[in-house]
Structures are given as structure tokens and as C-alpha cells.
């Protein structure tokens, strides 16, 4: 299934995408208030959702809804830095490959859904893109062994882990402030559930286009810390919960790595494509000054 959170008629809904339409599963499964609640219900709830969607006529045309992030206001978003081996070399600092993943966190307000504008802030002209494959957790997990870790994944989505670059250098040991500007990143357009990847996740391809120009192109096969490793590592120090999101890292080709840098400007179109999922598309706009 393609699980979606959306706005229609001024209200929030959730459901699944079938062709060019949306089936409102929230109306059909009133016990589940949102996608995260559906995932909390485990396999039984997902089976109910599939049954409710089977043969159902769409309630809305996909073109008539506004996309929210697939997990509306995700509880936690874990982000992994420099996780493609090529990216470690991109820093040109002679460092060895890392023994452990680099982790930082993002807040829900820093993301918008598919089709919603990315916001270039008033305080910076260094808004950058980072196309990523994002894992959505489907069950509570603590100290999960790597061999069991993939079973904890509910599905996959696309992410633009957008960054305001100059603000990542305000302090010596963290990037938090550059990674959490309102509406600087995007998640979506939907979550493709794990059953749509029957052979496992294999080598998922992630590509980023800006204004039609290919900027990033790589495969999850080149991750230094793969999906199972990340679930294992994170669940060692914290309890993962349904609806938590793990951004697995971005390939080479972010705007800051060009000479001169190619930062995003108002009007730019950013598209993140993940194989088996689809395309997350957003347009950049300048932040408006509040009256």
C-alpha cells in the first residue's frame, strides 16, 4: 500500500493511494486516527486497511488533496550524516571510514509534504537539498539484533533533508540549528509498505533533480551503515516506536559541494526519487515577512 496523510475540505485525513485517487481509510477504520496509529496496530491493523481498500472507489482525486508528511507530525526523526562511502571521501580530510554512524535529530516542523513549498529563510541564502531514502519504523524495538532489524521496518519514503548550510557552522560540535529551520525539508509523497518489497530492500536507488538537472544519484548498496545496522544501532540506546523515521543519508552532489556552491533559490524545483516509492516534488519560495 501507499499510505498517505492529507488535507481535504480543511480537515486532516489519512488513507491510501490507488492510481490517481485516494481512499479515505480514516473514515473506514475509525479506531485508527492516523497513519502512526495504524502502524501501532501492527500486522492485524495493516491487514484491515488492505481489506478496506480492496475494491474501494476513491474518495478524492489525488490532484484535489494537499499532501502532509506521511506521518503527520512524526514523533522523532533520526538523521544519519555522511553514510555513503563516496561522501566520506568527498570531505578530502584523509579520515578513515567511521566505526559508528553519525546521528542528529530533526523536529517535525522542519518538514513539509509533497507539493508544499520549501522555505528559504530570511536569515540565509544557503538553503541546500539532500535527497535521501527514509525508513519508517513499524513496531516498538529495543536492542534489536541486526538479523531481526528489517522486520521492524513498516515501509519506505522519500526525504529532502534540507539544510541551511551557514547555520550548521555556528558551533563547534553540532549541526542542529542548520537542520531544523521551519519548512526547510520535505517527506513523502507517501509510505510504501514493506510488503511491496518482497525480496527485501536490496539496492534502492535515490536520485535528486533540481530544475530537471540530475544532481545526486546513488544506491543504498553503497551505504556504510545499512538499514538493518541503523535499526540495530539506534534501538540499542533508545526505544524505536511506530512512526519514527530514520533518514539514511545523502549521496554526493549536494549544492554546497559544487564550486561555486549551487544553493537553492526561490522558484527552484527539487525532486527526490526513490526506486519503488516515487517522486517527492517541492518548489522553493522565499519566506514572507510577517505583517
PDB file of C-alpha atoms in Angstrom:
ATOM      1  CA  UNK A   1       0.000   0.000   0.000  1.00  0.00           C
ATOM      2  CA  UNK A   2       0.885   3.635  -0.420  1.00  0.00           C
ATOM      3  CA  UNK A   3      -0.112   5.266   2.870  1.00  0.00           C
ATOM      4  CA  UNK A   4      -0.792   8.988   2.775  1.00  0.00           C
ATOM      5  CA  UNK A   5      -1.714  11.804   5.163  1.00  0.00           C
ATOM      6  CA  UNK A   6      -3.516  14.707   3.540  1.00  0.00           C
ATOM      7  CA  UNK A   7      -5.761  17.749   3.887  1.00  0.00           C
ATOM      8  CA  UNK A   8      -9.145  17.947   2.212  1.00  0.00           C
ATOM      9  CA  UNK A   9     -12.004  20.294   2.959  1.00  0.00           C
ATOM     10  CA  UNK A  10      -9.959  21.985   5.659  1.00  0.00           C
ATOM     11  CA  UNK A  11      -9.524  18.780   7.674  1.00  0.00           C
ATOM     12  CA  UNK A  12      -6.752  16.216   8.085  1.00  0.00           C
ATOM     13  CA  UNK A  13      -7.304  12.702   6.760  1.00  0.00           C
ATOM     14  CA  UNK A  14      -5.305   9.585   6.081  1.00  0.00           C
ATOM     15  CA  UNK A  15      -5.683   6.800   3.599  1.00  0.00           C
ATOM     16  CA  UNK A  16      -4.042   5.029   0.701  1.00  0.00           C
ATOM     17  CA  UNK A  17      -3.323   5.950  -2.884  1.00  0.00           C
ATOM     18  CA  UNK A  18      -4.821   3.808  -5.638  1.00  0.00           C
ATOM     19  CA  UNK A  19      -3.985   5.003  -9.128  1.00  0.00           C
ATOM     20  CA  UNK A  20      -4.868   8.689  -9.334  1.00  0.00           C
ATOM     21  CA  UNK A  21      -7.211   8.587  -6.354  1.00  0.00           C
ATOM     22  CA  UNK A  22      -7.187   8.461  -2.567  1.00  0.00           C
ATOM     23  CA  UNK A  23      -9.216   6.055  -0.444  1.00  0.00           C
ATOM     24  CA  UNK A  24     -10.083   7.612   2.927  1.00  0.00           C
ATOM     25  CA  UNK A  25      -9.129   4.837   5.343  1.00  0.00           C
ATOM     26  CA  UNK A  26      -9.666   7.022   8.387  1.00  0.00           C
ATOM     27  CA  UNK A  27     -13.387   7.028   7.634  1.00  0.00           C
ATOM     28  CA  UNK A  28     -13.422   3.277   7.125  1.00  0.00           C
ATOM     29  CA  UNK A  29     -11.246   2.452  10.142  1.00  0.00           C
ATOM     30  CA  UNK A  30     -12.327   4.943  12.825  1.00  0.00           C
ATOM     31  CA  UNK A  31     -10.277   3.168  15.505  1.00  0.00           C
ATOM     32  CA  UNK A  32      -7.109   4.378  13.751  1.00  0.00           C
ATOM     33  CA  UNK A  33      -6.798   8.144  13.966  1.00  0.00           C
ATOM     34  CA  UNK A  34      -3.726   8.466  11.735  1.00  0.00           C
ATOM     35  CA  UNK A  35      -1.044   6.521   9.879  1.00  0.00           C
ATOM     36  CA  UNK A  36       1.097   6.223  13.007  1.00  0.00           C
ATOM     37  CA  UNK A  37      -1.863   4.708  14.879  1.00  0.00           C
ATOM     38  CA  UNK A  38      -2.341   2.238  12.040  1.00  0.00           C
ATOM     39  CA  UNK A  39       1.292   1.163  12.328  1.00  0.00           C
ATOM     40  CA  UNK A  40       0.920   0.899  16.093  1.00  0.00           C
ATOM     41  CA  UNK A  41      -1.783  -1.698  15.441  1.00  0.00           C
ATOM     42  CA  UNK A  42       0.708  -3.995  13.760  1.00  0.00           C
ATOM     43  CA  UNK A  43       0.038  -6.612  11.121  1.00  0.00           C
ATOM     44  CA  UNK A  44      -3.620  -7.017  12.088  1.00  0.00           C
ATOM     45  CA  UNK A  45      -4.355  -3.332  11.539  1.00  0.00           C
ATOM     46  CA  UNK A  46      -2.475  -3.297   8.234  1.00  0.00           C
ATOM     47  CA  UNK A  47      -4.462  -6.327   7.086  1.00  0.00           C
ATOM     48  CA  UNK A  48      -7.686  -4.495   7.960  1.00  0.00           C
ATOM     49  CA  UNK A  49      -6.518  -1.490   5.963  1.00  0.00           C
ATOM     50  CA  UNK A  50      -5.731  -3.619   2.924  1.00  0.00           C
ATOM     51  CA  UNK A  51      -9.126  -5.265   3.140  1.00  0.00           C
ATOM     52  CA  UNK A  52     -10.886  -1.888   3.452  1.00  0.00           C
ATOM     53  CA  UNK A  53      -9.018  -0.532   0.434  1.00  0.00           C
ATOM     54  CA  UNK A  54      -9.540  -3.579  -1.765  1.00  0.00           C
ATOM     55  CA  UNK A  55     -12.064  -2.748  -4.464  1.00  0.00           C
ATOM     56  CA  UNK A  56     -12.945   0.613  -2.845  1.00  0.00           C
ATOM     57  CA  UNK A  57     -13.749   3.542  -5.095  1.00  0.00           C
ATOM     58  CA  UNK A  58     -11.500   6.555  -4.451  1.00  0.00           C
ATOM     59  CA  UNK A  59     -12.996   9.237  -2.216  1.00  0.00           C
ATOM     60  CA  UNK A  60     -10.888  12.018  -3.737  1.00  0.00           C
ATOM     61  CA  UNK A  61      -8.779  12.628  -6.782  1.00  0.00           C
ATOM     62  CA  UNK A  62      -5.112  12.804  -5.846  1.00  0.00           C
ATOM     63  CA  UNK A  63      -4.945  16.211  -7.540  1.00  0.00           C
ATOM     64  CA  UNK A  64      -7.613  17.558  -5.150  1.00  0.00           C
ATOM     65  CA  UNK A  65      -5.781  16.944  -1.862  1.00  0.00           C
ATOM     66  CA  UNK A  66      -2.894  18.692  -0.132  1.00  0.00           C
ATOM     67  CA  UNK A  67      -0.160  16.347   0.955  1.00  0.00           C
ATOM     68  CA  UNK A  68       1.034  16.335   4.539  1.00  0.00           C
ATOM     69  CA  UNK A  69       4.122  14.435   5.622  1.00  0.00           C
ATOM     70  CA  UNK A  70       3.059  10.752   5.507  1.00  0.00           C
ATOM     71  CA  UNK A  71       3.436  10.513   9.281  1.00  0.00           C
ATOM     72  CA  UNK A  72       1.727  13.725  10.310  1.00  0.00           C
ATOM     73  CA  UNK A  73       3.972  15.359  12.923  1.00  0.00           C
ATOM     74  CA  UNK A  74       6.378  12.424  13.340  1.00  0.00           C
ATOM     75  CA  UNK A  75       7.369  11.715  16.925  1.00  0.00           C
ATOM     76  CA  UNK A  76      11.079  11.519  16.127  1.00  0.00           C
ATOM     77  CA  UNK A  77      13.196  11.902  13.008  1.00  0.00           C
ATOM     78  CA  UNK A  78      16.693  10.419  13.246  1.00  0.00           C
ATOM     79  CA  UNK A  79      19.143  11.553  10.567  1.00  0.00           C
ATOM     80  CA  UNK A  80      22.386   9.875   9.573  1.00  0.00           C
ATOM     81  CA  UNK A  81      25.251  12.032   8.367  1.00  0.00           C
ATOM     82  CA  UNK A  82      27.904  11.056   5.804  1.00  0.00           C
ATOM     83  CA  UNK A  83      26.639   7.496   5.288  1.00  0.00           C
ATOM     84  CA  UNK A  84      27.719   6.905   1.686  1.00  0.00           C
ATOM     85  CA  UNK A  85      31.370   5.875   1.366  1.00  0.00           C
ATOM     86  CA  UNK A  86      31.826   8.294  -1.539  1.00  0.00           C
ATOM     87  CA  UNK A  87      30.726  11.132   0.740  1.00  0.00           C
ATOM     88  CA  UNK A  88      33.407  10.366   3.311  1.00  0.00           C
ATOM     89  CA  UNK A  89      35.976  10.820   0.539  1.00  0.00           C
ATOM     90  CA  UNK A  90      34.173  13.995  -0.572  1.00  0.00           C
ATOM     91  CA  UNK A  91      35.369  15.757   2.602  1.00  0.00           C
ATOM     92  CA  UNK A  92      39.005  15.307   1.471  1.00  0.00           C
ATOM     93  CA  UNK A  93      40.246  15.242   5.059  1.00  0.00           C
ATOM     94  CA  UNK A  94      42.028  11.898   4.863  1.00  0.00           C
ATOM     95  CA  UNK A  95      39.828  10.386   7.567  1.00  0.00           C
ATOM     96  CA  UNK A  96      39.219   6.641   7.845  1.00  0.00           C
ATOM     97  CA  UNK A  97      35.761   5.232   7.336  1.00  0.00           C
ATOM     98  CA  UNK A  98      33.742   5.659  10.551  1.00  0.00           C
ATOM     99  CA  UNK A  99      33.136   2.809  13.015  1.00  0.00           C
ATOM    100  CA  UNK A 100      29.709   4.130  14.035  1.00  0.00           C
ATOM    101  CA  UNK A 101      27.033   6.215  12.297  1.00  0.00           C
ATOM    102  CA  UNK A 102      26.804   9.967  12.910  1.00  0.00           C
ATOM    103  CA  UNK A 103      23.328  10.779  14.255  1.00  0.00           C
ATOM    104  CA  UNK A 104      21.396  14.007  14.696  1.00  0.00           C
ATOM    105  CA  UNK A 105      17.705  14.803  15.175  1.00  0.00           C
ATOM    106  CA  UNK A 106      15.136  16.935  13.398  1.00  0.00           C
ATOM    107  CA  UNK A 107      11.811  18.337  14.548  1.00  0.00           C
ATOM    108  CA  UNK A 108       8.502  17.815  12.761  1.00  0.00           C
ATOM    109  CA  UNK A 109       8.098  21.500  11.830  1.00  0.00           C
ATOM    110  CA  UNK A 110      11.229  21.380   9.702  1.00  0.00           C
ATOM    111  CA  UNK A 111       9.419  19.209   7.111  1.00  0.00           C
ATOM    112  CA  UNK A 112       6.552  19.749   4.686  1.00  0.00           C
ATOM    113  CA  UNK A 113       4.680  17.306   2.469  1.00  0.00           C
ATOM    114  CA  UNK A 114       4.891  16.660  -1.250  1.00  0.00           C
ATOM    115  CA  UNK A 115       3.897  19.706  -3.292  1.00  0.00           C
ATOM    116  CA  UNK A 116       4.189  22.130  -0.387  1.00  0.00           C
ATOM    117  CA  UNK A 117       6.736  24.967  -0.640  1.00  0.00           C
ATOM    118  CA  UNK A 118      10.209  24.709   0.806  1.00  0.00           C
ATOM    119  CA  UNK A 119      11.055  27.910   2.612  1.00  0.00           C
ATOM    120  CA  UNK A 120      14.227  29.913   2.072  1.00  0.00           C
ATOM    121  CA  UNK A 121      14.631  31.754   5.398  1.00  0.00           C
ATOM    122  CA  UNK A 122      15.080  35.476   5.778  1.00  0.00           C
ATOM    123  CA  UNK A 123      18.412  34.973   7.536  1.00  0.00           C
ATOM    124  CA  UNK A 124      20.243  32.918   4.908  1.00  0.00           C
ATOM    125  CA  UNK A 125      20.667  32.317   1.181  1.00  0.00           C
ATOM    126  CA  UNK A 126      22.302  28.906   1.747  1.00  0.00           C
ATOM    127  CA  UNK A 127      19.300  26.568   1.651  1.00  0.00           C
ATOM    128  CA  UNK A 128      20.557  23.235   0.267  1.00  0.00           C
ATOM    129  CA  UNK A 129      18.942  19.935  -0.777  1.00  0.00           C
ATOM    130  CA  UNK A 130      19.807  16.417   0.384  1.00  0.00           C
ATOM    131  CA  UNK A 131      17.946  13.555  -1.285  1.00  0.00           C
ATOM    132  CA  UNK A 132      17.571  10.523   0.989  1.00  0.00           C
ATOM    133  CA  UNK A 133      15.869   7.179   1.450  1.00  0.00           C
ATOM    134  CA  UNK A 134      13.883   7.262   4.689  1.00  0.00           C
ATOM    135  CA  UNK A 135      12.882   4.252   6.782  1.00  0.00           C
ATOM    136  CA  UNK A 136       9.595   4.284   8.710  1.00  0.00           C
ATOM    137  CA  UNK A 137       9.536   2.134  11.846  1.00  0.00           C
ATOM    138  CA  UNK A 138       6.553  -0.188  12.275  1.00  0.00           C
ATOM    139  CA  UNK A 139       6.963  -1.745  15.718  1.00  0.00           C
ATOM    140  CA  UNK A 140       8.454  -0.992  19.102  1.00  0.00           C
ATOM    141  CA  UNK A 141      12.082  -2.035  19.092  1.00  0.00           C
ATOM    142  CA  UNK A 142      14.792  -2.058  21.752  1.00  0.00           C
ATOM    143  CA  UNK A 143      18.170  -3.756  21.389  1.00  0.00           C
ATOM    144  CA  UNK A 144      17.102  -5.404  18.150  1.00  0.00           C
ATOM    145  CA  UNK A 145      19.711  -7.683  16.609  1.00  0.00           C
ATOM    146  CA  UNK A 146      20.750  -6.864  13.050  1.00  0.00           C
ATOM    147  CA  UNK A 147      19.334 -10.169  11.766  1.00  0.00           C
ATOM    148  CA  UNK A 148      15.875  -9.185  13.058  1.00  0.00           C
ATOM    149  CA  UNK A 149      16.039  -5.479  12.273  1.00  0.00           C
ATOM    150  CA  UNK A 150      14.401  -5.404   8.830  1.00  0.00           C
ATOM    151  CA  UNK A 151      11.214  -6.847  10.346  1.00  0.00           C
ATOM    152  CA  UNK A 152      10.882  -3.601  12.336  1.00  0.00           C
ATOM    153  CA  UNK A 153      10.510  -1.514   9.170  1.00  0.00           C
ATOM    154  CA  UNK A 154       6.950  -0.614   8.157  1.00  0.00           C
ATOM    155  CA  UNK A 155       7.925   0.948   4.858  1.00  0.00           C
ATOM    156  CA  UNK A 156       9.999   3.391   2.857  1.00  0.00           C
ATOM    157  CA  UNK A 157       9.506   7.010   1.824  1.00  0.00           C
ATOM    158  CA  UNK A 158      11.477   9.820   0.154  1.00  0.00           C
ATOM    159  CA  UNK A 159      13.087  12.687   2.032  1.00  0.00           C
ATOM    160  CA  UNK A 160      14.678  16.005   1.166  1.00  0.00           C
ATOM    161  CA  UNK A 161      16.765  16.538   4.298  1.00  0.00           C
ATOM    162  CA  UNK A 162      17.168  20.231   3.517  1.00  0.00           C
ATOM    163  CA  UNK A 163      19.911  22.182   5.243  1.00  0.00           C
ATOM    164  CA  UNK A 164      20.665  25.848   5.853  1.00  0.00           C
ATOM    165  CA  UNK A 165      24.411  25.473   5.444  1.00  0.00           C
ATOM    166  CA  UNK A 166      25.874  28.534   7.126  1.00  0.00           C
ATOM    167  CA  UNK A 167      23.877  27.788  10.287  1.00  0.00           C
ATOM    168  CA  UNK A 168      25.481  24.341  10.595  1.00  0.00           C
ATOM    169  CA  UNK A 169      28.785  26.119  11.365  1.00  0.00           C
ATOM    170  CA  UNK A 170      27.626  28.338  14.226  1.00  0.00           C
ATOM    171  CA  UNK A 171      29.012  25.947  16.830  1.00  0.00           C
ATOM    172  CA  UNK A 172      31.896  23.511  17.015  1.00  0.00           C
ATOM    173  CA  UNK A 173      30.187  20.207  17.703  1.00  0.00           C
ATOM    174  CA  UNK A 174      26.660  20.259  16.287  1.00  0.00           C
ATOM    175  CA  UNK A 175      24.573  20.907  13.187  1.00  0.00           C
ATOM    176  CA  UNK A 176      21.172  21.093  14.879  1.00  0.00           C
ATOM    177  CA  UNK A 177      20.395  24.723  14.116  1.00  0.00           C
ATOM    178  CA  UNK A 178      21.156  24.361  10.402  1.00  0.00           C
ATOM    179  CA  UNK A 179      18.993  21.254  10.153  1.00  0.00           C
ATOM    180  CA  UNK A 180      15.788  22.448  11.800  1.00  0.00           C
ATOM    181  CA  UNK A 181      14.587  25.580  10.018  1.00  0.00           C
ATOM    182  CA  UNK A 182      10.846  25.588   9.502  1.00  0.00           C
ATOM    183  CA  UNK A 183       9.819  24.021   6.177  1.00  0.00           C
ATOM    184  CA  UNK A 184      13.416  23.509   5.051  1.00  0.00           C
ATOM    185  CA  UNK A 185      12.903  19.834   4.168  1.00  0.00           C
ATOM    186  CA  UNK A 186      10.197  17.522   2.879  1.00  0.00           C
ATOM    187  CA  UNK A 187       8.972  13.934   3.331  1.00  0.00           C
ATOM    188  CA  UNK A 188       6.687  11.969   1.038  1.00  0.00           C
ATOM    189  CA  UNK A 189       4.715  11.734  -1.045  1.00  0.00           C
ATOM    190  CA  UNK A 190       3.640   8.544   0.766  1.00  0.00           C
ATOM    191  CA  UNK A 191       4.968   5.499   2.601  1.00  0.00           C
ATOM    192  CA  UNK A 192       5.232   2.350   0.516  1.00  0.00           C
ATOM    193  CA  UNK A 193       4.647  -0.532   2.926  1.00  0.00           C
ATOM    194  CA  UNK A 194       7.203  -3.274   3.469  1.00  0.00           C
ATOM    195  CA  UNK A 195       5.143  -5.945   1.701  1.00  0.00           C
ATOM    196  CA  UNK A 196       5.765  -4.102  -1.580  1.00  0.00           C
ATOM    197  CA  UNK A 197       9.457  -5.070  -1.244  1.00  0.00           C
ATOM    198  CA  UNK A 198       9.074  -8.890  -1.121  1.00  0.00           C
ATOM    199  CA  UNK A 199      12.742  -9.570  -1.899  1.00  0.00           C
ATOM    200  CA  UNK A 200      13.935  -7.173   0.814  1.00  0.00           C
ATOM    201  CA  UNK A 201      15.159  -3.663   0.198  1.00  0.00           C
ATOM    202  CA  UNK A 202      18.171  -4.623  -1.884  1.00  0.00           C
ATOM    203  CA  UNK A 203      19.755  -1.750  -3.763  1.00  0.00           C
ATOM    204  CA  UNK A 204      17.258   1.117  -3.715  1.00  0.00           C
ATOM    205  CA  UNK A 205      18.254   3.982  -5.975  1.00  0.00           C
ATOM    206  CA  UNK A 206      17.939   7.588  -4.825  1.00  0.00           C
ATOM    207  CA  UNK A 207      18.195  10.485  -7.279  1.00  0.00           C
ATOM    208  CA  UNK A 208      17.852  14.241  -6.871  1.00  0.00           C
ATOM    209  CA  UNK A 209      16.946  16.616  -9.695  1.00  0.00           C
ATOM    210  CA  UNK A 210      16.964  20.409  -9.360  1.00  0.00           C
ATOM    211  CA  UNK A 211      15.132  22.182 -12.164  1.00  0.00           C
ATOM    212  CA  UNK A 212      15.435  18.958 -14.171  1.00  0.00           C
ATOM    213  CA  UNK A 213      19.225  18.677 -13.702  1.00  0.00           C
ATOM    214  CA  UNK A 214      20.439  15.437 -12.111  1.00  0.00           C
ATOM    215  CA  UNK A 215      22.493  16.358  -9.034  1.00  0.00           C
ATOM    216  CA  UNK A 216      22.573  13.167  -6.941  1.00  0.00           C
ATOM    217  CA  UNK A 217      22.398   9.502  -7.965  1.00  0.00           C
ATOM    218  CA  UNK A 218      23.378   6.538  -5.793  1.00  0.00           C
ATOM    219  CA  UNK A 219      22.198   3.239  -4.354  1.00  0.00           C
ATOM    220  CA  UNK A 220      21.539   2.018  -0.826  1.00  0.00           C
ATOM    221  CA  UNK A 221      24.001  -0.757  -1.666  1.00  0.00           C
ATOM    222  CA  UNK A 222      26.722   1.865  -1.068  1.00  0.00           C
ATOM    223  CA  UNK A 223      25.624   2.800   2.444  1.00  0.00           C
ATOM    224  CA  UNK A 224      28.322   2.295   5.038  1.00  0.00           C
ATOM    225  CA  UNK A 225      25.613   1.614   7.628  1.00  0.00           C
ATOM    226  CA  UNK A 226      22.665  -0.160   6.008  1.00  0.00           C
ATOM    227  CA  UNK A 227      19.046  -0.309   7.095  1.00  0.00           C
ATOM    228  CA  UNK A 228      19.478  -3.242   9.474  1.00  0.00           C
ATOM    229  CA  UNK A 229      22.609  -1.748  11.019  1.00  0.00           C
ATOM    230  CA  UNK A 230      20.854   1.570  11.685  1.00  0.00           C
ATOM    231  CA  UNK A 231      17.834  -0.050  13.340  1.00  0.00           C
ATOM    232  CA  UNK A 232      20.173  -2.175  15.449  1.00  0.00           C
ATOM    233  CA  UNK A 233      22.349   0.776  16.464  1.00  0.00           C
ATOM    234  CA  UNK A 234      19.549   3.220  17.254  1.00  0.00           C
ATOM    235  CA  UNK A 235      17.500   0.655  19.162  1.00  0.00           C
ATOM    236  CA  UNK A 236      20.497  -0.034  21.381  1.00  0.00           C
ATOM    237  CA  UNK A 237      20.279   3.353  23.088  1.00  0.00           C
ATOM    238  CA  UNK A 238      16.598   4.249  22.609  1.00  0.00           C
ATOM    239  CA  UNK A 239      13.264   2.525  22.065  1.00  0.00           C
ATOM    240  CA  UNK A 240      12.106   2.949  18.487  1.00  0.00           C
ATOM    241  CA  UNK A 241       8.358   3.321  18.068  1.00  0.00           C
ATOM    242  CA  UNK A 242       5.892   3.003  15.185  1.00  0.00           C
ATOM    243  CA  UNK A 243       6.035   6.145  13.069  1.00  0.00           C
ATOM    244  CA  UNK A 244       9.618   7.033  13.948  1.00  0.00           C
ATOM    245  CA  UNK A 245      11.607   7.933  10.824  1.00  0.00           C
ATOM    246  CA  UNK A 246      15.258   7.257  10.002  1.00  0.00           C
ATOM    247  CA  UNK A 247      16.824   9.316   7.205  1.00  0.00           C
ATOM    248  CA  UNK A 248      19.627   7.067   5.938  1.00  0.00           C
ATOM    249  CA  UNK A 249      21.991   9.678   4.488  1.00  0.00           C
ATOM    250  CA  UNK A 250      22.516  11.621   1.280  1.00  0.00           C
ATOM    251  CA  UNK A 251      24.842  10.811  -1.665  1.00  0.00           C
ATOM    252  CA  UNK A 252      27.478  13.099  -3.110  1.00  0.00           C
ATOM    253  CA  UNK A 253      26.239  16.060  -5.132  1.00  0.00           C
ATOM    254  CA  UNK A 254      24.632  18.378  -2.587  1.00  0.00           C
ATOM    255  CA  UNK A 255      24.706  22.024  -3.628  1.00  0.00           C
ATOM    256  CA  UNK A 256      27.451  23.033  -1.220  1.00  0.00           C
ATOM    257  CA  UNK A 257      29.905  20.637  -2.880  1.00  0.00           C
ATOM    258  CA  UNK A 258      29.915  22.476  -6.199  1.00  0.00           C
ATOM    259  CA  UNK A 259      32.435  25.220  -6.976  1.00  0.00           C
ATOM    260  CA  UNK A 260      30.854  27.691  -6.663  1.00  0.00           C
ATOM    261  CA  UNK A 261      28.075  26.210  -4.492  1.00  0.00           C
ATOM    262  CA  UNK A 262      24.631  25.725  -6.052  1.00  0.00           C
ATOM    263  CA  UNK A 263      22.283  26.715  -3.255  1.00  0.00           C
ATOM    264  CA  UNK A 264      18.539  26.703  -3.811  1.00  0.00           C
ATOM    265  CA  UNK A 265      16.754  29.884  -4.868  1.00  0.00           C
ATOM    266  CA  UNK A 266      13.063  30.848  -4.874  1.00  0.00           C
ATOM    267  CA  UNK A 267      11.361  29.194  -7.824  1.00  0.00           C
ATOM    268  CA  UNK A 268      13.709  26.184  -7.944  1.00  0.00           C
ATOM    269  CA  UNK A 269      12.033  22.779  -8.270  1.00  0.00           C
ATOM    270  CA  UNK A 270      13.528  19.944  -6.220  1.00  0.00           C
ATOM    271  CA  UNK A 271      12.603  16.329  -6.983  1.00  0.00           C
ATOM    272  CA  UNK A 272      13.748  13.349  -4.906  1.00  0.00           C
ATOM    273  CA  UNK A 273      13.114   9.929  -6.442  1.00  0.00           C
ATOM    274  CA  UNK A 274      13.494   6.587  -4.654  1.00  0.00           C
ATOM    275  CA  UNK A 275      13.030   3.367  -6.594  1.00  0.00           C
ATOM    276  CA  UNK A 276       9.886   1.514  -5.582  1.00  0.00           C
ATOM    277  CA  UNK A 277       8.454   4.629  -3.921  1.00  0.00           C
ATOM    278  CA  UNK A 278       8.024   7.529  -6.353  1.00  0.00           C
ATOM    279  CA  UNK A 279       8.951  11.200  -6.600  1.00  0.00           C
ATOM    280  CA  UNK A 280       8.834  13.855  -3.873  1.00  0.00           C
ATOM    281  CA  UNK A 281       8.498  17.265  -5.530  1.00  0.00           C
ATOM    282  CA  UNK A 282       8.682  20.728  -3.931  1.00  0.00           C
ATOM    283  CA  UNK A 283       9.209  24.298  -5.108  1.00  0.00           C
ATOM    284  CA  UNK A 284      11.314  26.781  -3.149  1.00  0.00           C
ATOM    285  CA  UNK A 285       9.792  30.070  -2.043  1.00  0.00           C
ATOM    286  CA  UNK A 286      11.172  32.969  -0.060  1.00  0.00           C
ATOM    287  CA  UNK A 287       9.952  33.296   3.486  1.00  0.00           C
ATOM    288  CA  UNK A 288       7.423  36.085   3.740  1.00  0.00           C
ATOM    289  CA  UNK A 289       7.864  38.775   6.345  1.00  0.00           C
ATOM    290  CA  UNK A 290       5.089  38.580   8.923  1.00  0.00           C
ATOM    291  CA  UNK A 291       2.913  41.710   8.972  1.00  0.00           C
TER     292      UNK A 291
END
